[in-house]
Amino acid sequence: MAIENISTVKDGKRVIVKKPELLAPAGNLEKLKIAVRYGADAVYIGGQEFGLRSNADNFSIEEMREGVEFARQYGAKIYVTTNIYAHNENMDGLEEYLQAIEDAGVTGIIVADPLIIETCKRVAPRLEVHLSTQQSVTNWKAVQFWKEEGLDRVVLARETSHEEIKQIKEHVDVEIESFIHGAMCISYSGRCVLSNHMTARDSNRGGCCQSCRWDYDLMKQTDDANYPDIPMFSEQDAPFAMSPKDLNLILSIPKMIDIGIDCLKIEGRMKSIHYVATVVSVYRKVIDAYCEDPDHFEVKKEWIDELDKCANRDTAPAFYEGTPGYQEQMYGNHSKKTNYVFAGLVLDYDTQTGIATIQQRNHFKPGDKIEFFGPDIQGFSQTAGTIWDDSGNEIDAARHPLQIVKMKVDQQVFPYNMMRKELKWQ
Amino acid sequence: MKKPELLVTPSSVDDIERLSEAGADAFLVGEEHFGLRLAGEFKREDVKESIKIAHAKNKKVYVAMNALYHNDRVEDLADYIAFLQLVEADAIVFGDPAVLMTVKEVAPNMKLHWNTETTATNWYTCNYWGRKGAKRAVLAREINLDAVLETKEHAEVEIEVQIHGMTSMFQSKRMLIGNYYRYQGKNLKIERHGKEEALYLYDPERDNRYPIFEDVNGTHIMSPNDICMIDELDELLDAEIDSVKIEGILKSPDYNEKVVSLYRKAIDVYTENPDEYFNIKDNLYAEIEAIQPKNRKLDTGFFFKETVY
């Protein structure tokens, strides 16, 4: 089976007609609205039961309803993750929960356990059912199985490569969703119970405590009980670690669109609104620019730099571009300093005075190098000038979380635009 | 009372004879190209030979095809399944639905056991795979005894439970040991660091040692302790669990032979005279404790442990 034709020629220019869905995460209603405003075609959220990330905020049914209504104004869809591997004790309340999700107007659920798949089909048949990456589907024949089981979409294992996904699209006609950005399990998803063993927290029901990201000593056992075991590292070596760099497929997006992947997914229900806004807006631009003119498309350096501004870990393309080696893992210090911090959220702008009303999200003061970005503006940078509090008194710095301040900005901004501050590292 | 099948994983064809004498009823064998974390590598000739020996003694041989397959290996499934049918394997153990699909195409009468190691956590899903064609579900090791018993009560398929040995905690497609060596600047050639290297990860906070090895399927990390239920078998036997498994991976043939014989005794004694079992069970436990390898403590896995989330 050939991959469907994704492009057509219009006015002598080739354009992509099959644009993939850009799917963003949201841990709460504020993040959901930001994701939609910044260009997500769909947002996935967690409910208060049956989802992984049991320590994320998660949505009540009422909040889901509000999220769905908000998204609808933008033509965006909402999916709910119900991707635990249920234990017997988790069966109670499942039917009512799925019906409530359906009634809230949610488009579909993301699910791993056949218990939840079949229950959903029985009690909430209007919901689409998407197979979670927790099932670690790695081949076309397994995709075929799940299609025959009536699933609407399969989220592939993060271990699948470009060539493999292409073959899957060639063999099976079902929607395919693939991750493009964010943190990743280093194990096959659903096949890791390190947390269960080390901390008695069930990884496959949302209790994962990321034991894989701790440091260990790699040792060789000796047969003789009288001889000590041998360390496989020397004193100056960093300890054994299994921490993968985060996924970043910005350079691969054209290839992903070319093979007809239906949905491109960003990871991170625990991430901030600044992270969601930055990542969604960059991928929105990449997808739109490529689809508009695929033959003259180039990834702009400013997009790559922009993604870096919200990254707290190094990134890599992982399995999409081949099997990752040690350069795609992190040893020793696992974190990375970005040069930017989210400093404020624009609430209002006065076109007469050029003064913006800003909700503080991090300390900033006159003289700081700042920049604004948002879905409705070209990003720009400036130096922060005089700052006033909401009573009009000049202040030496915006120091209080969520404090409302005013400041003159160089160009027009709009509500929900964001302001970053550049950090000066010593 | 129905006796459960006593299933063990041999490390070589030679083990089949010994472990049969020790009292095993069934064997799980296979090769890493198709199966995960096997106690030994059984190529096709070995599988054939194992089945011949076992069938002559009225024992069963199941073959592991429970890897996660990428497209390149899907092509190999049909031929291997046809071979297993030809040599009269008693069942195929699968996790990936690609195996189920291929069995339906090439060997529809072949018995199937569903085993993903970690995801058989409720009775509904066990029965779901039963409706798809599995005759047996192998329960996740991370559920407790009450959940095992409740699952058995509701099960429309045979239920297999691991009662002894190491369990798998983790599988990555990445070569994590080799990557670490290359990061250190040594061992620049790509080679696998298999089970024979006896490597483990030391966790100083818990004073735990987790065996780690690489194979064609990636990197595997194993549990720090060995499950040992020899003195806690009564409820499992009362519930008529269909198959109880002794995992022999990373253990010597001598150890496995001894452990099988002790479980054989425990099962036989309990089913014939439960009171006598309670008299001897502490001794049986002590006999296992006496042969535990260095650094391998015994525990009861998750049978009596609660997990939160």
XYZ file of C-alpha atoms in Angstrom:
735
model
C 0.000 0.000 0.000
C 1.367 3.389 -0.947
C 1.331 6.298 1.428
C -1.498 8.643 0.467
C -0.603 11.692 -1.538
C 0.202 14.421 0.923
C 0.800 17.273 -1.517
C -0.775 18.953 -4.509
C 0.282 21.654 -6.965
C -1.484 24.971 -6.588
C -0.715 27.974 -8.849
C 2.442 26.246 -10.035
C 3.647 25.693 -6.471
C 3.592 22.459 -4.510
C 1.793 22.655 -1.173
C 1.185 20.024 1.504
C -2.478 19.216 1.830
C -2.147 16.688 4.597
C -1.039 18.758 7.539
C -0.401 16.704 10.667
C -2.154 17.537 13.895
C 0.090 19.311 16.405
C -0.739 17.800 19.796
C 0.341 19.559 22.989
C 0.283 18.600 26.666
C -1.509 20.540 29.391
C -1.370 19.871 33.131
C -4.142 22.323 33.959
C -6.671 24.685 32.418
C -4.268 27.623 32.190
C -1.773 25.510 30.242
C -4.533 24.125 28.022
C -5.620 27.630 27.033
C -2.048 28.701 26.380
C -1.408 25.621 24.235
C -4.495 26.361 22.133
C -3.747 30.093 21.829
C -0.174 29.330 20.756
C -1.280 27.048 17.958
C -1.924 23.480 19.113
C -4.499 21.625 17.020
C -5.238 19.335 19.923
C -4.343 19.112 23.607
C -4.088 16.055 25.815
C -4.850 16.306 29.487
C -5.068 13.994 32.479
C -8.163 13.400 34.528
C -8.149 12.680 38.216
C -8.221 8.933 37.697
C -6.814 6.233 35.423
C -4.011 8.391 33.994
C -0.271 8.366 34.490
C 1.401 11.418 36.099
C -0.585 10.984 39.288
C 1.246 13.983 40.735
C 0.337 16.431 37.948
C -2.506 18.892 38.638
C -5.005 17.018 36.483
C -8.508 18.049 35.462
C -11.880 17.622 37.127
C -14.763 16.779 34.796
C -15.953 20.402 35.074
C -12.526 21.680 34.063
C -12.495 19.236 31.139
C -15.802 20.669 29.992
C -14.443 24.209 30.227
C -11.299 23.155 28.356
C -13.330 21.526 25.599
C -15.480 24.630 25.192
C -12.461 26.894 25.068
C -10.672 24.653 22.551
C -13.756 24.450 20.356
C -13.630 28.219 19.705
C -10.245 27.626 18.101
C -11.248 24.422 16.339
C -8.983 22.421 18.655
C -9.647 18.995 20.161
C -9.128 17.621 23.643
C -7.949 14.099 24.458
C -7.805 12.597 27.937
C -5.050 10.194 28.987
C -6.421 7.099 30.698
C -3.295 5.079 30.104
C -2.650 3.173 33.313
C -2.318 -0.580 33.367
C -5.260 -1.124 35.696
C -5.203 -3.520 38.621
C -8.367 -5.339 39.739
C -8.928 -2.675 42.379
C -9.000 0.053 39.700
C -12.037 -1.332 37.872
C -14.568 0.437 40.072
C -15.839 3.720 38.706
C -14.322 3.265 35.270
C -17.628 3.196 33.376
C -18.982 6.319 35.052
C -15.692 8.099 34.510
C -15.574 7.316 30.785
C -19.202 8.387 30.358
C -18.475 11.662 32.144
C -15.513 12.311 29.836
C -17.699 11.628 26.822
C -20.419 13.931 28.149
C -17.848 16.671 28.685
C -17.325 16.748 24.919
C -13.829 15.301 24.886
C -12.814 13.930 21.456
C -10.964 10.829 22.570
C -8.978 8.952 25.165
C -5.395 7.716 25.088
C -5.318 4.240 26.549
C -3.038 1.236 27.056
C -5.039 -1.408 28.888
C -7.565 -3.501 26.903
C -9.834 -3.327 29.954
C -10.216 0.411 29.371
C -10.354 0.070 25.559
C -13.259 -2.362 25.682
C -15.072 -0.586 28.493
C -14.884 2.664 26.538
C -16.265 1.078 23.388
C -19.136 -0.331 25.411
C -20.116 2.636 27.574
C -18.744 5.718 25.785
C -18.758 4.835 22.086
C -18.567 8.419 20.870
C -15.030 8.742 22.238
C -12.178 8.015 19.853
C -9.755 5.474 21.289
C -6.039 6.063 20.766
C -3.529 3.418 21.801
C -0.953 4.859 24.199
C 2.800 4.642 23.735
C 2.631 2.634 26.985
C 1.822 -0.381 24.774
C 5.228 0.060 23.083
C 3.982 -0.748 19.589
C 7.063 -1.188 17.413
C 5.919 -2.920 14.226
C 3.302 -2.751 11.498
C 1.731 -6.072 12.332
C 0.976 -4.992 15.877
C -0.459 -1.757 14.467
C -2.630 -3.903 12.180
C -3.856 -5.844 15.213
C -4.921 -2.698 17.045
C -6.602 -1.305 13.940
C -8.616 -4.517 13.669
C -9.522 -4.099 17.334
C -11.189 -0.854 16.322
C -8.690 1.708 17.583
C -8.763 5.045 15.834
C -5.114 5.887 16.284
C -1.888 4.261 17.428
C 0.797 6.208 19.283
C 4.006 4.419 18.374
C 6.801 3.399 20.716
C 9.484 6.044 20.959
C 11.960 3.417 19.752
C 10.658 3.482 16.165
C 12.738 5.064 13.416
C 11.789 7.108 10.361
C 12.177 4.085 8.093
C 10.075 1.898 10.417
C 7.275 4.439 10.680
C 7.288 4.813 6.908
C 6.890 1.045 6.547
C 4.069 1.095 9.094
C 2.267 3.814 7.114
C 2.767 1.754 3.950
C 1.311 -1.408 5.509
C -1.594 -0.143 7.590
C -4.222 2.522 7.036
C -4.738 3.873 10.532
C -3.820 7.189 12.136
C -0.288 7.222 13.483
C 0.904 9.530 16.231
C 4.554 10.024 17.043
C 6.464 12.040 19.620
C 8.496 15.018 18.422
C 9.649 16.795 21.552
C 10.178 16.348 25.271
C 11.369 13.985 27.956
C 11.452 10.269 27.262
C 11.580 6.979 29.085
C 14.905 5.250 28.528
C 13.087 1.917 28.733
C 10.406 0.674 26.429
C 7.328 2.336 27.917
C 5.211 0.013 30.020
C 8.112 -2.425 30.371
C 9.796 -0.772 33.347
C 9.033 -1.426 36.991
C 12.156 0.091 38.557
C 9.968 2.398 40.654
C 7.937 -0.530 41.962
C 11.062 -2.300 43.144
C 12.993 0.667 44.484
C 10.250 2.765 46.059
C 7.064 0.630 46.018
C 5.496 3.164 43.663
C 3.734 1.665 40.642
C 5.255 3.118 37.494
C 2.469 1.842 35.260
C -0.214 3.549 37.337
C 1.414 6.969 37.416
C 3.712 6.507 40.390
C 6.997 6.516 38.454
C 9.711 8.208 40.507
C 12.266 8.188 37.676
C 14.682 5.755 39.297
C 16.270 5.440 35.872
C 17.666 8.945 36.281
C 19.596 8.183 39.433
C 23.298 7.350 39.470
C 24.555 3.809 39.986
C 27.906 2.050 40.266
C 28.540 -0.461 37.496
C 30.230 -3.466 39.122
C 31.475 -6.857 38.034
C 30.742 -9.706 40.366
C 33.559 -12.070 41.268
C 32.780 -15.755 41.731
C 34.743 -16.082 44.909
C 32.965 -14.755 47.985
C 36.354 -13.821 49.437
C 37.165 -11.387 46.651
C 35.483 -8.007 46.454
C 33.528 -7.157 43.325
C 35.285 -5.045 40.711
C 34.204 -1.474 39.911
C 33.941 -0.907 36.138
C 34.878 2.746 36.443
C 37.745 4.746 37.853
C 37.597 7.500 40.406
C 37.454 10.339 37.908
C 34.633 8.744 35.863
C 31.064 9.924 36.237
C 28.828 7.183 37.650
C 26.752 4.876 35.474
C 23.602 6.679 34.363
C 20.658 5.997 32.093
C 19.441 9.530 31.638
C 18.486 10.147 27.995
C 18.708 13.560 26.428
C 15.263 14.939 25.736
C 13.731 14.342 22.323
C 13.908 17.147 19.765
C 12.835 16.435 16.182
C 12.642 19.953 14.779
C 14.984 19.020 11.925
C 12.991 15.885 11.099
C 9.536 17.482 10.837
C 9.581 17.691 6.999
C 10.425 13.973 6.775
C 7.668 13.174 9.243
C 5.123 15.150 7.244
C 6.317 13.533 3.986
C 5.525 10.028 5.203
C 2.061 11.071 6.300
C 2.346 10.823 10.095
C -1.041 12.001 11.289
C -0.193 13.556 14.600
C 2.975 15.081 16.025
C 3.039 14.990 19.793
C 4.837 17.134 22.353
C 5.526 15.549 25.754
C 5.167 17.373 29.061
C 1.992 17.612 31.111
C 4.166 18.668 34.051
C 5.830 21.506 32.150
C 5.174 25.258 32.607
C 3.028 27.543 30.441
C 6.241 29.108 29.198
C 7.526 25.736 28.026
C 4.243 24.815 26.369
C 3.953 28.213 24.667
C 7.518 28.166 23.380
C 7.532 24.620 22.057
C 4.055 24.790 20.528
C 4.721 28.111 18.805
C 8.001 26.898 17.282
C 6.563 23.662 15.922
C 3.481 25.555 14.696
C 5.794 27.747 12.621
C 7.819 24.809 11.314
C 4.749 22.814 10.270
C 2.992 25.782 8.683
C 6.067 26.973 6.797
C 6.851 23.521 5.456
C 3.281 22.801 4.383
C 3.002 26.145 2.627
C 6.119 25.742 0.527
C 7.863 22.413 1.030
C 10.231 22.864 -1.907
C 11.841 26.029 -0.532
C 11.697 25.204 3.130
C 14.589 25.530 5.524
C 14.574 25.262 9.285
C 15.450 28.731 10.568
C 18.175 29.056 13.147
C 15.954 31.351 15.194
C 13.462 28.484 15.662
C 16.163 26.177 16.956
C 17.426 28.918 19.269
C 13.908 29.614 20.446
C 13.420 25.975 21.535
C 16.645 26.221 23.503
C 15.214 29.075 25.535
C 12.882 26.778 27.432
C 15.127 23.709 27.596
C 16.493 22.547 30.903
C 18.127 19.470 29.438
C 20.139 18.793 26.308
C 18.164 17.418 23.381
C 18.683 14.857 20.597
C 16.655 13.159 17.852
C 16.825 9.756 19.629
C 15.513 6.709 17.727
C 13.877 8.594 14.874
C 17.297 9.027 13.267
C 18.914 5.717 14.327
C 19.925 3.984 17.545
C 21.153 6.523 20.097
C 24.674 6.145 21.449
C 26.339 7.593 24.509
C 26.242 11.108 23.049
C 22.479 10.980 23.430
C 22.649 10.209 27.129
C 23.741 12.387 30.015
C 26.335 11.489 32.607
C 27.429 13.487 35.625
C 25.515 16.770 35.632
C 22.176 16.044 33.968
C 20.785 19.545 33.827
C 21.518 22.379 31.494
C 21.237 26.087 32.130
C 19.212 28.005 29.617
C 20.019 31.648 29.201
C 16.409 32.700 29.531
C 13.755 32.708 32.183
C 10.028 33.318 31.881
C 9.579 36.751 33.486
C 6.025 37.910 32.770
C 2.672 37.309 31.140
C 1.096 40.199 29.228
C -2.394 40.996 30.517
C -3.099 44.177 28.588
C -1.640 46.838 26.319
C -2.553 50.494 25.927
C -2.139 51.540 22.297
C -2.195 55.233 23.296
C 0.688 55.112 25.743
C 2.493 51.964 24.567
C 2.384 50.688 28.124
C 1.809 47.007 28.820
C 0.263 45.531 31.936
C 2.288 42.493 32.949
C 1.842 39.745 35.517
C 5.233 38.979 37.049
C 6.433 35.364 36.740
C 10.063 35.938 37.716
C 12.167 38.780 39.096
C 12.968 41.537 36.584
C 14.143 45.126 36.844
C 14.912 48.161 34.685
C 17.979 47.544 32.535
C 17.302 43.807 32.109
C 17.451 42.469 28.589
C 13.966 41.169 27.841
C 12.051 39.790 24.882
C 8.413 39.288 23.997
C 6.851 36.475 21.997
C 3.365 35.309 21.211
C 1.143 33.842 18.523
C 0.084 37.244 17.201
C 3.421 39.115 17.179
C 6.874 38.846 15.676
C 9.115 38.283 18.660
C 11.236 41.292 19.655
C 13.724 42.166 22.353
C 14.340 45.386 24.245
C 15.778 46.683 27.481
C 13.358 46.960 30.386
C 12.646 50.580 31.274
C 10.796 52.121 34.186
C 8.471 49.746 36.015
C 5.367 50.919 37.905
C 3.209 48.977 40.334
C -0.562 48.839 39.797
C -1.036 52.061 41.793
C 1.314 53.892 39.467
C 4.282 54.053 41.853
C 7.689 53.562 40.291
C 9.398 50.442 41.652
C 13.033 49.364 41.448
C 12.146 45.802 40.452
C 9.208 43.455 39.919
C 10.014 41.129 42.794
C 6.751 39.480 43.808
C 5.263 36.418 42.154
C 2.105 37.288 40.186
C 2.557 41.007 40.994
C 0.805 43.248 38.445
C 3.160 45.848 36.977
C 3.234 48.280 34.066
C 6.074 48.959 31.700
C 6.569 50.692 28.345
C 7.238 48.257 25.502
C 8.825 48.997 22.124
C 6.187 47.299 19.984
C 2.559 46.394 20.319
C 1.832 43.317 22.445
C -1.345 41.391 23.157
C -2.817 39.617 26.149
C -1.194 36.181 26.697
C 2.033 37.232 24.991
C 4.973 36.232 27.156
C 8.052 38.069 28.322
C 11.407 36.385 28.888
C 14.444 37.784 30.621
C 17.947 37.019 29.428
C 20.174 35.767 32.205
C 23.770 36.795 32.578
C 25.845 33.832 33.698
C 29.099 34.644 35.406
C -6.648 -30.877 44.886
C -5.271 -30.257 41.430
C -1.507 -29.949 41.306
C -0.111 -26.998 39.430
C 2.313 -27.477 36.591
C 5.872 -26.843 37.810
C 7.550 -24.806 35.074
C 11.247 -24.022 34.911
C 13.641 -22.308 32.524
C 16.594 -24.564 31.661
C 19.956 -23.179 30.550
C 20.792 -25.968 28.073
C 19.453 -29.140 26.504
C 21.329 -31.130 29.157
C 19.235 -29.470 31.848
C 16.022 -30.968 30.457
C 16.955 -34.437 31.656
C 18.206 -33.296 35.058
C 15.335 -30.940 35.766
C 12.810 -33.557 34.663
C 14.317 -35.996 37.157
C 14.133 -33.256 39.789
C 10.427 -32.930 39.173
C 9.769 -30.205 36.605
C 6.611 -30.643 34.520
C 7.323 -28.096 31.822
C 10.130 -26.017 30.328
C 10.393 -22.594 28.779
C 13.116 -22.330 26.144
C 13.953 -20.141 23.177
C 16.511 -17.872 21.554
C 17.107 -14.173 22.065
C 16.156 -13.344 18.484
C 12.554 -14.103 19.452
C 12.377 -14.342 23.229
C 13.332 -12.230 26.211
C 15.735 -12.911 29.079
C 16.113 -16.642 28.637
C 18.140 -18.803 30.984
C 19.922 -20.306 27.974
C 20.169 -19.837 24.241
C 18.261 -22.628 22.473
C 18.756 -22.588 18.705
C 16.315 -24.509 16.535
C 18.190 -27.809 16.866
C 18.242 -27.361 20.656
C 14.534 -26.651 20.760
C 13.868 -29.759 18.688
C 16.096 -31.879 20.908
C 14.572 -30.446 24.093
C 11.087 -31.262 22.903
C 12.116 -34.798 21.990
C 13.600 -35.435 25.416
C 10.767 -33.764 27.278
C 7.962 -35.431 25.358
C 9.509 -38.837 25.953
C 9.102 -38.092 29.656
C 5.627 -36.683 29.204
C 6.802 -33.146 29.950
C 5.935 -29.988 28.046
C 8.101 -27.459 26.253
C 6.978 -23.887 25.660
C 8.919 -21.568 23.407
C 9.473 -17.882 24.130
C 8.465 -15.420 21.419
C 7.820 -12.574 23.805
C 10.194 -9.937 22.439
C 9.006 -6.568 21.171
C 9.535 -6.890 17.440
C 10.542 -4.118 15.122
C 9.509 -4.464 11.456
C 12.722 -6.224 10.452
C 11.979 -9.189 12.696
C 8.286 -9.460 11.838
C 9.360 -11.147 8.603
C 11.016 -13.945 10.586
C 7.980 -14.830 12.688
C 6.065 -17.040 10.253
C 8.999 -19.320 9.507
C 9.854 -19.763 13.182
C 6.245 -20.454 14.131
C 5.956 -23.032 11.344
C 9.116 -24.657 12.669
C 7.719 -24.748 16.216
C 4.570 -26.390 14.961
C 6.589 -28.951 13.046
C 8.647 -29.915 16.110
C 5.482 -29.986 18.235
C 6.178 -27.247 20.730
C 3.432 -27.296 23.347
C 2.848 -23.544 23.297
C 4.278 -20.238 22.198
C 4.742 -17.489 24.763
C 4.021 -14.059 23.282
C 3.673 -10.425 24.261
C 3.595 -8.612 20.933
C 0.281 -8.986 19.059
C 2.303 -9.484 15.854
C 2.925 -13.067 17.078
C -0.764 -13.646 17.700
C -1.587 -12.423 14.185
C 1.081 -14.610 12.595
C 0.111 -17.727 14.570
C -3.461 -17.337 13.299
C -2.099 -17.271 9.749
C 0.397 -20.122 9.848
C -0.389 -22.351 12.832
C -3.929 -21.689 14.046
C -3.927 -24.688 16.364
C -0.794 -23.657 18.213
C -1.409 -22.852 21.880
C -0.520 -19.363 23.022
C 0.518 -18.036 26.411
C 0.321 -14.278 26.915
C 3.298 -12.829 28.774
C 4.514 -9.232 28.589
C 6.070 -9.532 32.088
C 4.623 -6.246 33.344
C 1.140 -5.634 31.965
C -0.956 -8.624 33.062
C -2.285 -6.724 36.055
C -6.036 -7.402 36.024
C -8.323 -10.336 35.277
C -10.300 -8.551 32.572
C -7.217 -8.038 30.441
C -6.120 -11.658 30.959
C -9.519 -12.750 29.652
C -9.278 -10.240 26.805
C -6.132 -11.950 25.533
C -7.942 -15.238 26.092
C -10.684 -14.107 23.711
C -7.974 -13.178 21.214
C -6.617 -16.728 21.328
C -4.375 -17.105 24.391
C -4.856 -20.222 26.517
C -2.859 -18.848 29.424
C -1.906 -15.513 30.979
C 1.334 -15.062 32.874
C 0.659 -12.560 35.630
C 2.786 -9.484 36.235
C 5.115 -9.907 39.196
C 4.068 -6.563 40.599
C 0.649 -7.579 41.879
C 0.039 -8.976 45.348
C -1.242 -12.376 46.423
C -4.822 -11.177 46.939
C -4.857 -9.789 43.404
C -3.415 -13.071 42.076
C -6.147 -15.065 43.798
C -8.898 -12.697 42.683
C -7.589 -12.857 39.117
C -7.599 -16.664 39.207
C -11.202 -16.639 40.421
C -12.328 -14.555 37.438
C -9.982 -16.053 34.867
C -11.250 -17.839 31.752
C -7.645 -18.720 30.876
C -4.957 -20.671 32.682
C -2.989 -18.559 35.131
C 0.781 -18.806 35.501
C 2.563 -17.230 38.439
C 6.283 -16.943 39.103
C 7.080 -18.313 42.537
C 10.864 -18.396 42.513
C 13.852 -16.520 41.167
C 14.805 -13.259 39.589
C 12.368 -10.986 37.778
C 12.845 -8.420 35.063
C 12.563 -4.763 36.054
C 13.529 -2.925 32.889
C 14.212 -3.242 29.183
C 15.722 -0.521 27.033
C 16.480 -0.752 23.344
C 19.675 1.207 23.992
C 23.010 -0.466 24.726
C 23.446 1.144 28.128
C 26.555 -0.739 29.272
C 28.404 -0.236 25.996
C 27.338 3.416 25.940
C 28.800 3.919 29.412
C 32.119 2.355 28.418
C 32.268 4.449 25.262
C 31.463 7.557 27.282
C 34.411 6.686 29.534
C 36.562 6.448 26.437
C 37.185 2.730 26.689
C 35.800 -0.109 24.680
C 35.279 1.854 21.501
C 34.257 -1.139 19.490
C 30.608 -2.074 19.569
C 30.159 -5.335 21.402
C 27.483 -6.711 23.641
C 27.953 -7.200 27.339
C 25.993 -10.345 27.973
C 24.906 -12.326 30.996
C 28.258 -14.110 31.280
C 29.967 -10.878 32.325
C 28.145 -10.897 35.699
C 27.677 -7.133 35.774
C 25.355 -5.386 38.178
C 24.305 -1.879 39.143
C 24.979 -1.051 42.758
C 22.455 1.213 44.466
C 24.213 2.460 47.612
C 21.100 4.033 49.120
C 19.296 0.686 49.265
C 22.402 -1.494 49.296
C 20.853 -3.317 46.346
C 22.552 -5.039 43.424
C 20.655 -5.182 40.140
C 22.036 -7.601 37.529
C 22.348 -5.926 34.132
C 23.124 -7.388 30.698
C 22.775 -6.658 27.011
C 21.519 -8.801 24.171
C 20.017 -8.340 20.735
C 16.892 -6.874 22.342
C 18.743 -4.146 24.225
C 19.633 -3.797 27.899
C 17.902 -5.676 30.706
C 17.966 -4.932 34.427
C 16.892 -7.593 36.902
C 15.532 -7.591 40.438
C 17.976 -7.415 43.365
C 16.411 -10.325 45.270
C 15.055 -13.731 44.339
C 11.408 -14.428 44.980
C 11.027 -17.510 47.148
C 7.514 -18.721 47.928
C 8.368 -22.270 48.965
C 7.048 -21.641 52.475
C 4.012 -19.639 51.283
C 2.527 -21.992 48.706
C -0.687 -22.972 50.468
C -2.996 -20.234 49.169
C -1.648 -20.503 45.627
C -2.174 -24.260 45.661
C -5.615 -23.987 47.272
C -6.590 -21.583 44.489
C -5.433 -24.153 41.919
C -3.154 -21.758 40.065
C -2.470 -23.623 36.828
C 1.262 -23.172 36.526
C 3.956 -22.049 38.920
C 7.267 -20.938 37.509
C 10.827 -21.161 38.736
C 12.949 -18.650 36.857
C 16.384 -20.113 36.298
C 18.096 -17.177 34.637
C 21.575 -16.323 35.956
C 21.640 -19.423 38.136
C 23.703 -22.584 37.824
C 22.171 -25.903 36.709
C 23.004 -27.337 40.145
C 21.105 -24.568 41.867
C 18.091 -24.908 39.599
C 18.031 -28.678 39.977
C 18.042 -28.401 43.751
C 15.381 -25.676 43.796
C 13.107 -27.642 41.456
C 13.408 -30.741 43.632
C 12.513 -28.764 46.758
C 9.441 -27.186 45.146
C 8.465 -30.603 43.772
C 8.515 -31.900 47.288
C 6.618 -28.915 48.681
C 3.849 -29.222 46.088
C 3.529 -32.986 46.440
C 3.480 -32.888 50.208
C 0.931 -30.070 50.377
C -1.449 -31.645 47.928
C -1.293 -34.997 49.711
C -1.048 -33.844 53.305
C -1.289 -30.108 54.004
C -0.403 -30.454 57.697
C 2.847 -32.125 56.828
C 3.691 -29.209 54.494
C 3.440 -26.806 57.417
C 5.838 -29.025 59.354
C 8.505 -29.078 56.672
C 8.189 -25.722 54.925
C 10.704 -23.880 57.101
C 13.252 -26.576 56.398
C 12.608 -26.341 52.682
C 13.163 -22.600 52.879
C 16.389 -23.122 54.833
C 17.644 -25.532 52.192
C 17.181 -22.889 49.515
C 18.717 -20.199 51.660
C 21.781 -22.401 52.089
C 22.467 -22.505 48.345
C 21.696 -18.870 47.501
C 24.489 -17.336 45.421
C 26.540 -14.435 46.698
C 24.551 -11.180 46.900
C 21.183 -12.782 46.224
C 18.772 -12.447 49.124
C 15.394 -14.144 49.151
C 12.129 -12.267 49.473
C 8.469 -12.675 48.577
C 8.429 -10.195 45.688
C 5.204 -8.222 45.621
C 3.013 -11.025 47.004
C 2.783 -9.314 50.394
C 3.784 -5.788 49.417
C 1.565 -2.844 48.661
C 2.479 -0.379 45.961
C 1.186 3.162 45.803
C 0.948 5.552 42.865
